[in-house]
Tab-separated table of C-alpha atoms and ligand atoms in Angstrom:
chain	number	residue	atom	x	y	z
A	1	UNK	CA	-3.408	17.100	-6.142
A	2	UNK	CA	-3.026	14.241	-3.653
A	3	UNK	CA	-3.994	10.817	-4.957
A	4	UNK	CA	-5.518	9.875	-1.607
A	5	UNK	CA	-6.847	12.277	1.002
A	6	UNK	CA	-8.234	11.002	4.288
A	7	UNK	CA	-9.785	13.533	6.652
A	8	UNK	CA	-10.888	12.925	10.233
A	9	UNK	CA	-11.688	9.263	9.569
A	10	UNK	CA	-13.493	7.348	12.310
A	11	UNK	CA	-14.307	3.642	12.323
A	12	UNK	CA	-16.219	2.105	15.220
A	13	UNK	CA	-17.038	-1.538	15.799
A	14	UNK	CA	-20.010	-2.398	17.995
A	15	UNK	CA	-20.139	-5.904	19.414
A	16	UNK	CA	-22.524	-7.660	21.787
A	17	UNK	CA	-20.726	-9.294	24.684
A	18	UNK	CA	-21.521	-12.711	26.159
A	19	UNK	CA	-23.612	-11.298	29.016
A	20	UNK	CA	-25.821	-8.966	26.979
A	21	UNK	CA	-23.559	-5.897	27.213
A	22	UNK	CA	-22.189	-3.893	24.300
A	23	UNK	CA	-18.576	-3.287	23.468
A	24	UNK	CA	-17.812	-0.208	21.410
A	25	UNK	CA	-14.356	-0.159	19.861
A	26	UNK	CA	-13.249	3.024	18.145
A	27	UNK	CA	-10.553	1.378	16.038
A	28	UNK	CA	-9.766	4.502	13.997
A	29	UNK	CA	-10.151	7.888	15.634
A	30	UNK	CA	-9.844	11.191	13.828
A	31	UNK	CA	-7.229	9.966	11.348
A	32	UNK	CA	-6.110	12.312	8.582
A	33	UNK	CA	-3.473	11.426	6.000
A	34	UNK	CA	-2.642	11.991	2.368
A	35	UNK	CA	-0.598	10.196	-0.282
A	36	UNK	CA	0.740	11.825	-3.442
A	37	UNK	CA	0.946	10.017	-6.799
A	38	UNK	CA	4.024	7.784	-6.794
A	39	UNK	CA	4.525	8.157	-3.038
A	40	UNK	CA	4.814	5.497	-0.326
A	41	UNK	CA	3.415	6.281	3.105
A	42	UNK	CA	4.488	3.863	5.844
A	43	UNK	CA	1.996	3.213	8.642
A	44	UNK	CA	3.445	1.766	11.838
A	45	UNK	CA	2.287	1.029	15.362
A	46	UNK	CA	1.836	-1.799	17.823
A	47	UNK	CA	-0.682	-4.575	17.318
A	48	UNK	CA	-4.223	-3.266	17.772
A	49	UNK	CA	-3.334	0.343	16.983
A	50	UNK	CA	-5.779	0.433	14.032
A	51	UNK	CA	-3.453	0.134	11.011
A	52	UNK	CA	-5.381	-2.578	9.143
A	53	UNK	CA	-8.738	-0.979	9.911
A	54	UNK	CA	-7.460	2.299	8.437
A	55	UNK	CA	-6.364	0.431	5.286
A	56	UNK	CA	-9.682	-1.401	5.037
A	57	UNK	CA	-11.695	1.791	5.541
A	58	UNK	CA	-9.786	3.449	2.694
A	59	UNK	CA	-10.878	0.583	0.449
A	60	UNK	CA	-14.407	0.819	1.861
A	61	UNK	CA	-14.145	-2.723	3.205
A	62	UNK	CA	-15.391	-1.642	6.647
A	63	UNK	CA	-18.109	0.951	7.320
A	64	UNK	CA	-16.851	4.500	7.824
A	65	UNK	CA	-18.567	6.180	10.764
A	66	UNK	CA	-17.471	9.709	9.875
A	67	UNK	CA	-14.798	11.571	7.976
A	68	UNK	CA	-13.951	11.473	4.302
A	69	UNK	CA	-11.794	9.327	2.031
A	70	UNK	CA	-11.106	10.875	-1.366
A	71	UNK	CA	-9.300	9.194	-4.219
A	72	UNK	CA	-8.317	11.646	-6.944
A	73	UNK	CA	-10.745	14.121	-5.399
A	74	UNK	CA	-13.733	11.747	-5.394
A	75	UNK	CA	-15.334	10.963	-2.048
A	76	UNK	CA	-15.774	7.178	-1.846
A	77	UNK	CA	-18.703	7.505	0.583
A	78	UNK	CA	-20.940	8.965	-2.084
A	79	UNK	CA	-20.283	6.410	-4.833
A	80	UNK	CA	-22.260	3.232	-5.385
A	81	UNK	CA	-22.640	0.464	-7.957
A	82	UNK	CA	-20.494	0.699	-11.093
A	83	UNK	CA	-18.736	3.893	-9.974
A	84	UNK	CA	-17.725	2.176	-6.723
A	85	UNK	CA	-16.413	-0.840	-8.632
A	86	UNK	CA	-14.326	1.502	-10.812
A	87	UNK	CA	-12.894	3.270	-7.755
A	88	UNK	CA	-12.231	-0.077	-6.090
A	89	UNK	CA	-10.295	-1.250	-9.132
A	90	UNK	CA	-7.979	1.754	-8.630
A	91	UNK	CA	-7.202	0.629	-5.079
A	92	UNK	CA	-6.028	-2.855	-4.203
A	93	UNK	CA	-4.845	-4.588	-1.070
A	94	UNK	CA	-2.024	-7.105	-0.530
A	95	UNK	CA	-2.191	-9.061	2.721
A	96	UNK	CA	0.364	-10.823	4.877
A	97	UNK	CA	-0.430	-14.436	4.045
A	98	UNK	CA	-0.226	-15.108	0.301
A	99	UNK	CA	-1.262	-18.757	0.737
A	100	UNK	CA	-4.680	-17.898	2.158
A	101	UNK	CA	-5.149	-15.128	-0.450
A	102	UNK	CA	-4.889	-17.665	-3.276
A	103	UNK	CA	-7.370	-20.442	-4.057
A	104	UNK	CA	-5.318	-23.671	-3.743
A	105	UNK	CA	-7.501	-25.420	-6.340
A	106	UNK	CA	-7.000	-22.746	-9.033
A	107	UNK	CA	-3.947	-22.245	-11.193
A	108	UNK	CA	-1.942	-19.078	-10.734
A	109	UNK	CA	-3.154	-17.921	-14.148
A	110	UNK	CA	-6.803	-18.334	-13.101
A	111	UNK	CA	-6.197	-16.421	-9.849
A	112	UNK	CA	-4.450	-13.524	-11.573
A	113	UNK	CA	-7.097	-13.285	-14.290
A	114	UNK	CA	-10.017	-13.312	-11.825
A	115	UNK	CA	-10.227	-9.489	-11.496
A	116	UNK	CA	-9.966	-9.231	-15.292
A	117	UNK	CA	-12.953	-11.571	-15.688
A	118	UNK	CA	-15.003	-9.490	-13.212
A	119	UNK	CA	-14.081	-5.996	-14.410
A	120	UNK	CA	-12.941	-6.197	-18.024
A	121	UNK	CA	-14.439	-7.689	-21.172
A	122	UNK	CA	-11.503	-9.656	-22.599
A	123	UNK	CA	-11.092	-12.664	-24.825
A	124	UNK	CA	-9.301	-15.709	-23.427
A	125	UNK	CA	-6.239	-14.926	-25.531
A	126	UNK	CA	-6.125	-11.311	-24.305
A	127	UNK	CA	-6.469	-12.504	-20.735
A	128	UNK	CA	-3.647	-15.020	-21.137
A	129	UNK	CA	-1.450	-12.325	-22.653
A	130	UNK	CA	-2.169	-9.954	-19.744
A	131	UNK	CA	-1.494	-12.698	-17.166
A	132	UNK	CA	1.867	-13.482	-18.783
A	133	UNK	CA	2.752	-9.790	-18.873
A	134	UNK	CA	1.913	-9.467	-15.158
A	135	UNK	CA	3.947	-12.566	-14.260
A	136	UNK	CA	6.966	-11.092	-16.009
A	137	UNK	CA	6.424	-7.770	-14.255
A	138	UNK	CA	6.727	-9.489	-10.868
A	139	UNK	CA	9.778	-11.539	-11.873
A	140	UNK	CA	8.052	-14.862	-12.612
A	141	UNK	CA	7.949	-16.832	-15.861
A	142	UNK	CA	4.893	-16.813	-18.190
A	143	UNK	CA	4.801	-20.628	-17.951
A	144	UNK	CA	4.122	-20.313	-14.209
A	145	UNK	CA	0.520	-19.431	-15.107
A	146	UNK	CA	-0.341	-23.137	-15.309
A	147	UNK	CA	1.023	-24.034	-11.887
A	148	UNK	CA	-0.800	-24.219	-8.541
A	149	UNK	CA	-0.008	-22.168	-5.398
A	150	UNK	CA	1.534	-25.149	-3.549
A	151	UNK	CA	4.225	-25.355	-6.240
A	152	UNK	CA	5.629	-21.947	-5.206
A	153	UNK	CA	7.726	-20.651	-2.335
A	154	UNK	CA	6.290	-18.032	0.042
A	155	UNK	CA	8.102	-15.212	-1.748
A	156	UNK	CA	6.918	-16.407	-5.166
A	157	UNK	CA	3.336	-16.671	-3.894
A	158	UNK	CA	3.524	-13.083	-2.673
A	159	UNK	CA	4.730	-12.095	-6.159
A	160	UNK	CA	1.640	-13.819	-7.581
A	161	UNK	CA	-0.603	-11.874	-5.187
A	162	UNK	CA	1.117	-8.639	-6.242
A	163	UNK	CA	0.572	-9.570	-9.905
A	164	UNK	CA	-3.129	-10.091	-9.217
A	165	UNK	CA	-3.331	-6.739	-7.405
A	166	UNK	CA	-1.767	-5.075	-10.468
A	167	UNK	CA	-4.150	-6.677	-12.975
A	168	UNK	CA	-6.519	-3.695	-13.189
A	169	UNK	CA	-3.796	-1.001	-13.260
A	170	UNK	CA	-4.505	0.380	-9.774
A	171	UNK	CA	-3.226	3.775	-8.635
A	172	UNK	CA	-2.883	2.788	-4.948
A	173	UNK	CA	-1.998	-0.477	-3.232
A	174	UNK	CA	-2.521	-0.965	0.488
A	175	UNK	CA	0.189	-3.430	1.536
A	176	UNK	CA	-0.920	-4.791	4.914
A	177	UNK	CA	2.075	-6.578	6.471
A	178	UNK	CA	2.777	-7.761	2.915
A	179	UNK	CA	6.316	-8.950	3.675
A	180	UNK	CA	5.992	-9.750	7.379
A	181	UNK	CA	5.649	-13.517	6.903
A	182	UNK	CA	8.756	-13.790	4.694
A	183	UNK	CA	12.346	-14.455	5.724
A	184	UNK	CA	14.712	-11.476	5.638
A	185	UNK	CA	16.330	-12.101	2.248
A	186	UNK	CA	12.970	-12.812	0.570
A	187	UNK	CA	11.581	-9.713	2.277
A	188	UNK	CA	14.320	-7.637	0.667
A	189	UNK	CA	13.597	-9.100	-2.762
A	190	UNK	CA	9.864	-8.409	-2.508
A	191	UNK	CA	10.483	-4.875	-1.220
A	192	UNK	CA	12.858	-4.174	-4.107
A	193	UNK	CA	10.228	-5.552	-6.467
A	194	UNK	CA	7.561	-3.253	-4.975
A	195	UNK	CA	9.936	-0.323	-5.391
A	196	UNK	CA	10.652	-1.179	-9.045
A	197	UNK	CA	6.951	-1.565	-9.807
A	198	UNK	CA	6.139	1.735	-8.105
A	199	UNK	CA	8.682	3.553	-10.231
A	200	UNK	CA	7.646	1.818	-13.448
A	201	UNK	CA	3.895	2.334	-12.983
A	202	UNK	CA	3.862	5.548	-10.839
A	203	UNK	CA	1.969	3.646	-8.165
A	204	UNK	CA	1.391	4.793	-4.601
A	205	UNK	CA	1.523	2.554	-1.544
A	206	UNK	CA	0.103	2.682	1.931
A	207	UNK	CA	2.678	0.349	3.464
A	208	UNK	CA	1.443	-1.054	6.773
A	209	UNK	CA	3.974	-2.924	8.911
A	210	UNK	CA	5.099	-3.346	12.488
A	211	UNK	CA	8.754	-3.728	11.414
A	212	UNK	CA	10.147	-0.192	11.432
A	213	UNK	CA	13.361	-1.187	9.658
A	214	UNK	CA	11.354	-2.462	6.673
A	215	UNK	CA	9.130	0.623	6.644
A	216	UNK	CA	12.148	2.935	6.655
A	217	UNK	CA	13.543	1.260	3.568
A	218	UNK	CA	10.448	1.671	1.420
A	219	UNK	CA	8.652	4.807	2.677
A	220	UNK	CA	8.953	8.444	1.654
A	221	UNK	CA	6.940	9.472	4.691
A	222	UNK	CA	5.819	7.594	7.786
A	223	UNK	CA	2.778	7.914	10.058
A	224	UNK	CA	2.795	6.426	13.562
A	225	UNK	CA	-0.468	5.099	15.005
A	226	UNK	CA	-1.390	4.501	18.608
A	227	UNK	CA	-4.810	3.410	19.844
A	228	UNK	CA	-6.613	4.552	16.710
A	229	UNK	CA	-4.837	7.937	16.466
A	230	UNK	CA	-1.966	9.132	14.312
A	231	UNK	CA	0.423	10.579	16.875
A	232	UNK	CA	3.249	11.605	14.555
A	233	UNK	CA	3.923	11.787	10.836
A	234	UNK	CA	6.704	13.167	8.716
A	235	UNK	CA	9.420	12.545	6.123
A	236	UNK	CA	11.117	9.207	6.826
A	237	UNK	CA	14.584	10.623	7.444
A	238	UNK	CA	13.416	13.265	9.911
A	239	UNK	CA	11.137	10.864	11.779
A	240	UNK	CA	13.804	8.160	12.167
A	241	UNK	CA	16.619	10.575	13.033
A	242	UNK	CA	14.730	12.837	15.392
A	243	UNK	CA	11.419	11.377	16.499
A	244	UNK	CA	9.214	14.013	18.113
A	245	UNK	CA	6.715	11.762	19.901
A	246	UNK	CA	7.772	9.601	22.871
A	247	UNK	CA	5.904	6.646	21.346
A	248	UNK	CA	7.858	6.955	18.087
A	249	UNK	CA	11.035	7.195	20.137
A	250	UNK	CA	10.142	3.965	21.955
A	251	UNK	CA	9.294	2.109	18.741
A	252	UNK	CA	12.560	3.198	17.122
A	253	UNK	CA	14.693	2.270	20.084
A	254	UNK	CA	13.393	-1.299	19.776
A	255	UNK	CA	15.003	-1.717	16.314
A	256	UNK	CA	18.079	-3.971	16.599
A	257	UNK	CA	21.357	-2.131	15.876
A	258	UNK	CA	23.458	-4.193	13.417
A	259	UNK	CA	26.767	-2.296	13.884
A	260	UNK	CA	28.472	-3.824	17.003
A	261	UNK	CA	30.253	-0.548	17.860
A	262	UNK	CA	27.036	1.454	17.715
A	263	UNK	CA	25.223	-1.403	19.471
A	264	UNK	CA	27.584	-1.037	22.439
A	265	UNK	CA	26.428	2.534	22.894
A	266	UNK	CA	22.796	1.867	22.115
A	267	UNK	CA	20.208	1.678	24.811
A	268	UNK	CA	16.757	0.255	24.359
A	269	UNK	CA	13.708	1.970	25.722
A	270	UNK	CA	11.256	-0.766	26.656
A	271	UNK	CA	7.683	0.405	27.021
A	272	UNK	CA	5.912	-0.908	30.078
A	273	UNK	CA	2.530	-2.593	29.756
A	274	UNK	CA	0.544	-3.038	26.595
A	275	UNK	CA	-1.701	-0.906	24.470
A	276	UNK	CA	-4.891	-0.030	26.449
A	277	UNK	CA	-8.285	-1.566	25.660
A	278	UNK	CA	-9.701	0.516	22.771
A	279	UNK	CA	-13.231	0.062	24.160
A	280	UNK	CA	-12.105	1.886	27.305
A	281	UNK	CA	-9.447	4.364	26.143
A	282	UNK	CA	-7.604	6.641	28.588
A	283	UNK	CA	-8.630	10.280	28.846
A	284	UNK	CA	-6.445	13.014	27.328
A	285	UNK	CA	-3.402	11.816	25.412
A	286	UNK	CA	-4.002	8.147	24.533
A	287	UNK	CA	-0.346	7.385	25.345
A	288	UNK	CA	-0.271	8.994	28.795
A	289	UNK	CA	-0.639	5.716	30.722
A	290	UNK	CA	2.687	4.516	29.326
A	291	UNK	CA	4.579	7.707	28.585
A	292	UNK	CA	7.726	8.407	30.624
A	293	UNK	CA	7.349	12.141	30.001
A	294	UNK	CA	3.673	12.375	31.018
A	295	UNK	CA	2.592	15.564	32.812
A	296	UNK	CA	-0.679	16.429	34.537
A	297	UNK	CA	-2.068	18.031	31.401
A	298	UNK	CA	-1.541	14.786	29.473
A	299	UNK	CA	-4.314	12.932	31.314
A	300	UNK	CA	-6.691	15.856	30.948
A	301	UNK	CA	-6.597	17.041	27.360
A	302	UNK	CA	-5.897	15.569	23.986
A	303	UNK	CA	-2.818	17.146	22.350
A	304	UNK	CA	-3.489	18.620	18.921
A	305	UNK	CA	-1.334	17.975	15.871
A	306	UNK	CA	1.449	20.600	15.708
A	307	UNK	CA	3.782	21.138	12.729
A	308	UNK	CA	7.445	20.508	13.539
A	309	UNK	CA	10.823	21.546	12.119
A	310	UNK	CA	12.125	19.155	9.502
A	311	UNK	CA	8.607	18.341	8.301
A	312	UNK	CA	5.527	16.594	9.573
A	313	UNK	CA	3.384	16.897	12.656
A	314	UNK	CA	3.197	15.545	16.171
A	315	UNK	CA	0.440	15.352	18.776
A	316	UNK	CA	2.247	15.798	22.095
A	317	UNK	CA	1.905	18.376	24.867
A	318	UNK	CA	5.708	18.519	25.136
A	319	UNK	CA	5.632	20.660	22.013
A	320	UNK	CA	3.272	23.203	23.518
A	321	UNK	CA	3.425	23.075	27.318
A	322	UNK	CA	5.484	21.737	30.241
A	323	UNK	CA	9.181	21.508	29.337
A	324	UNK	CA	8.355	23.209	26.075
A	325	UNK	CA	10.075	21.824	23.018
A	326	UNK	CA	8.155	24.038	20.610
A	327	UNK	CA	9.017	21.911	17.605
A	328	UNK	CA	12.550	21.046	18.649
A	329	UNK	CA	13.779	17.468	18.718
A	330	UNK	CA	12.670	15.207	21.562
A	331	UNK	CA	16.337	14.283	22.070
A	332	UNK	CA	16.829	17.749	23.540
A	333	UNK	CA	14.738	16.636	26.482
A	334	UNK	CA	16.895	13.933	28.031
A	335	UNK	CA	14.884	11.661	30.267
A	336	UNK	CA	16.796	10.399	33.297
A	337	UNK	CA	16.260	6.886	31.973
A	338	UNK	CA	18.869	7.465	29.279
A	339	UNK	CA	21.607	7.712	31.879
A	340	UNK	CA	21.027	4.423	33.639
A	341	UNK	CA	20.336	0.827	32.846
A	342	UNK	CA	16.896	0.596	34.439
A	343	UNK	CA	15.263	3.564	36.032
A	344	UNK	CA	11.929	4.935	37.113
A	345	UNK	CA	11.300	8.390	35.734
A	346	UNK	CA	10.064	11.082	38.063
A	347	UNK	CA	8.672	13.536	35.502
A	348	UNK	CA	5.292	14.680	36.803
A	349	UNK	CA	3.921	11.118	36.964
A	350	UNK	CA	5.851	9.031	39.480
A	351	UNK	CA	4.033	5.851	38.406
A	352	UNK	CA	5.205	6.169	34.809
A	353	UNK	CA	8.018	3.706	34.363
A	354	UNK	CA	10.479	3.524	31.551
A	355	UNK	CA	13.066	0.833	31.260
A	356	UNK	CA	16.277	1.634	29.514
A	357	UNK	CA	18.084	-1.577	28.753
A	358	UNK	CA	21.556	-1.707	27.271
A	359	UNK	CA	21.606	-3.878	24.167
A	360	UNK	CA	25.168	-4.904	24.970
A	361	UNK	CA	25.251	-8.623	25.837
A	362	UNK	CA	25.956	-9.261	29.521
B	1	ATP	N1	-14.225	-6.572	12.784
B	1	ATP	C1	-13.894	-6.130	13.986
B	1	ATP	N2	-14.770	-6.181	15.019
B	1	ATP	C2	-14.452	-5.708	16.242
B	1	ATP	N3	-13.255	-5.163	16.556
B	1	ATP	C3	-12.346	-5.107	15.582
B	1	ATP	C4	-12.598	-5.577	14.246
B	1	ATP	N4	-11.480	-5.379	13.490
B	1	ATP	C5	-10.560	-4.805	14.315
B	1	ATP	N5	-11.090	-4.647	15.553
B	1	ATP	C6	-10.419	-4.031	16.699
B	1	ATP	O1	-9.958	-2.762	16.288
B	1	ATP	C7	-8.674	-2.489	16.856
B	1	ATP	C8	-7.692	-2.211	15.734
B	1	ATP	O2	-7.488	-3.408	15.009
B	1	ATP	P1	-6.542	-3.478	13.718
B	1	ATP	O3	-6.651	-4.873	13.176
B	1	ATP	O4	-6.889	-2.380	12.815
B	1	ATP	O5	-5.116	-3.229	14.356
B	1	ATP	P2	-3.668	-3.397	13.699
B	1	ATP	O6	-2.905	-2.163	14.048
B	1	ATP	O7	-3.810	-3.734	12.258
B	1	ATP	O8	-3.074	-4.612	14.516
B	1	ATP	P3	-2.080	-5.794	14.001
B	1	ATP	O9	-0.687	-5.194	13.963
B	1	ATP	O10	-2.215	-6.839	15.064
B	1	ATP	O11	-2.551	-6.264	12.657
B	1	ATP	C9	-8.297	-3.697	17.690
B	1	ATP	O12	-8.636	-3.446	19.017
B	1	ATP	C10	-9.184	-4.783	17.126
B	1	ATP	O13	-9.488	-5.745	18.107
B	2	SF4	S1	1.152	14.383	25.387
B	2	SF4	FE1	2.082	13.854	27.327
B	2	SF4	S2	1.635	11.668	27.627
B	2	SF4	FE2	1.222	12.169	25.489
B	2	SF4	S3	3.119	11.636	24.480
B	2	SF4	FE3	3.272	13.812	24.962
B	2	SF4	S4	4.269	13.887	26.975
B	2	SF4	FE4	3.606	11.789	26.646
B	3	MG	MG1	-3.241	-5.387	11.098
């Protein structure tokens, strides 16, 4: 059985505007996903695509408009009071900025033991013992318990936040840009730590990040979000080697290529424009206003999720109509843009522009 099952989740924010109007933002739209015990699901997408809201809805930190979130088979919508607190203790969240997650006037030991004080009846000695055990688990020293957050580096502070998230033996941790604020070498250390802890404790992660290179390293499977929708998901290797959705292809082509020889051949696909306003989303496929492959059908009807070879699913009309791919790799449909430095595509929508920029220095 899946540890976490999310089905057709919708989250809508309603805001009053300055001039008496109402703004309705559907931040999460018909999202379904699942995570197995011990599995890491990466969640990627541009800013504003709905990643954090999805994570928060799973932890019941924002109201769910419709759909279900089940943890070990139990629907979180139907639980209240003590049962909700128990479910919440099984799911924790680690945010981007460890400094703001920690009270600067409390010692690290007090911060880590806070969830223990709220949820568990423990003596002071038991609590101290548990705090020291958690500090060791995240690679810090037991004596660090008496220090304050300002005495730690950014990476160490994130370790403290991870220790606090582990205090109640959760089954799932939502890591929301948990390593994004760290420098590359510290990022690697914290990611390796998360991996070790996952293996040791059979934890699962929903790993939210905009850095696709980081997500690749840690995730078993990856889901790609655009404007509140999951547009593609699948095993990490398949998704990175043969993306099936044009948006995934664009995100991947923006990853810097470290090998100079491969970099010479690499071309970057730069998406034009920015993500549309979620309070006024485009009709049909949400990506059609920026997609170089867009066809007439794309502006008219929403593509349904279709299973693809190699594992996973994609929501794109290319798989079912037009230059039919029928589950084959998107690479088999070579856009003209791949052959030139900068080019306007002429597939069905003449106004759709894709830039293909060589990463080779001029
Ligand atoms: N509390 C809120 N009230 C109103 N709108 C909100 C609220 N929280 C998020 N939104 C909107 O919902 C959409 C999705 O936001 P979300 O923070 O989930 O995106 P994200 O993918 O996590 O972006 P980022 O990468 O910048 O963190 C955005 O348009 C955002 O402005
Ligand atoms: S459905 Fe159409 S617009 Fe949407 S990603 Fe596929 S080709 Fe592009
Ligand atoms: Mg976010």
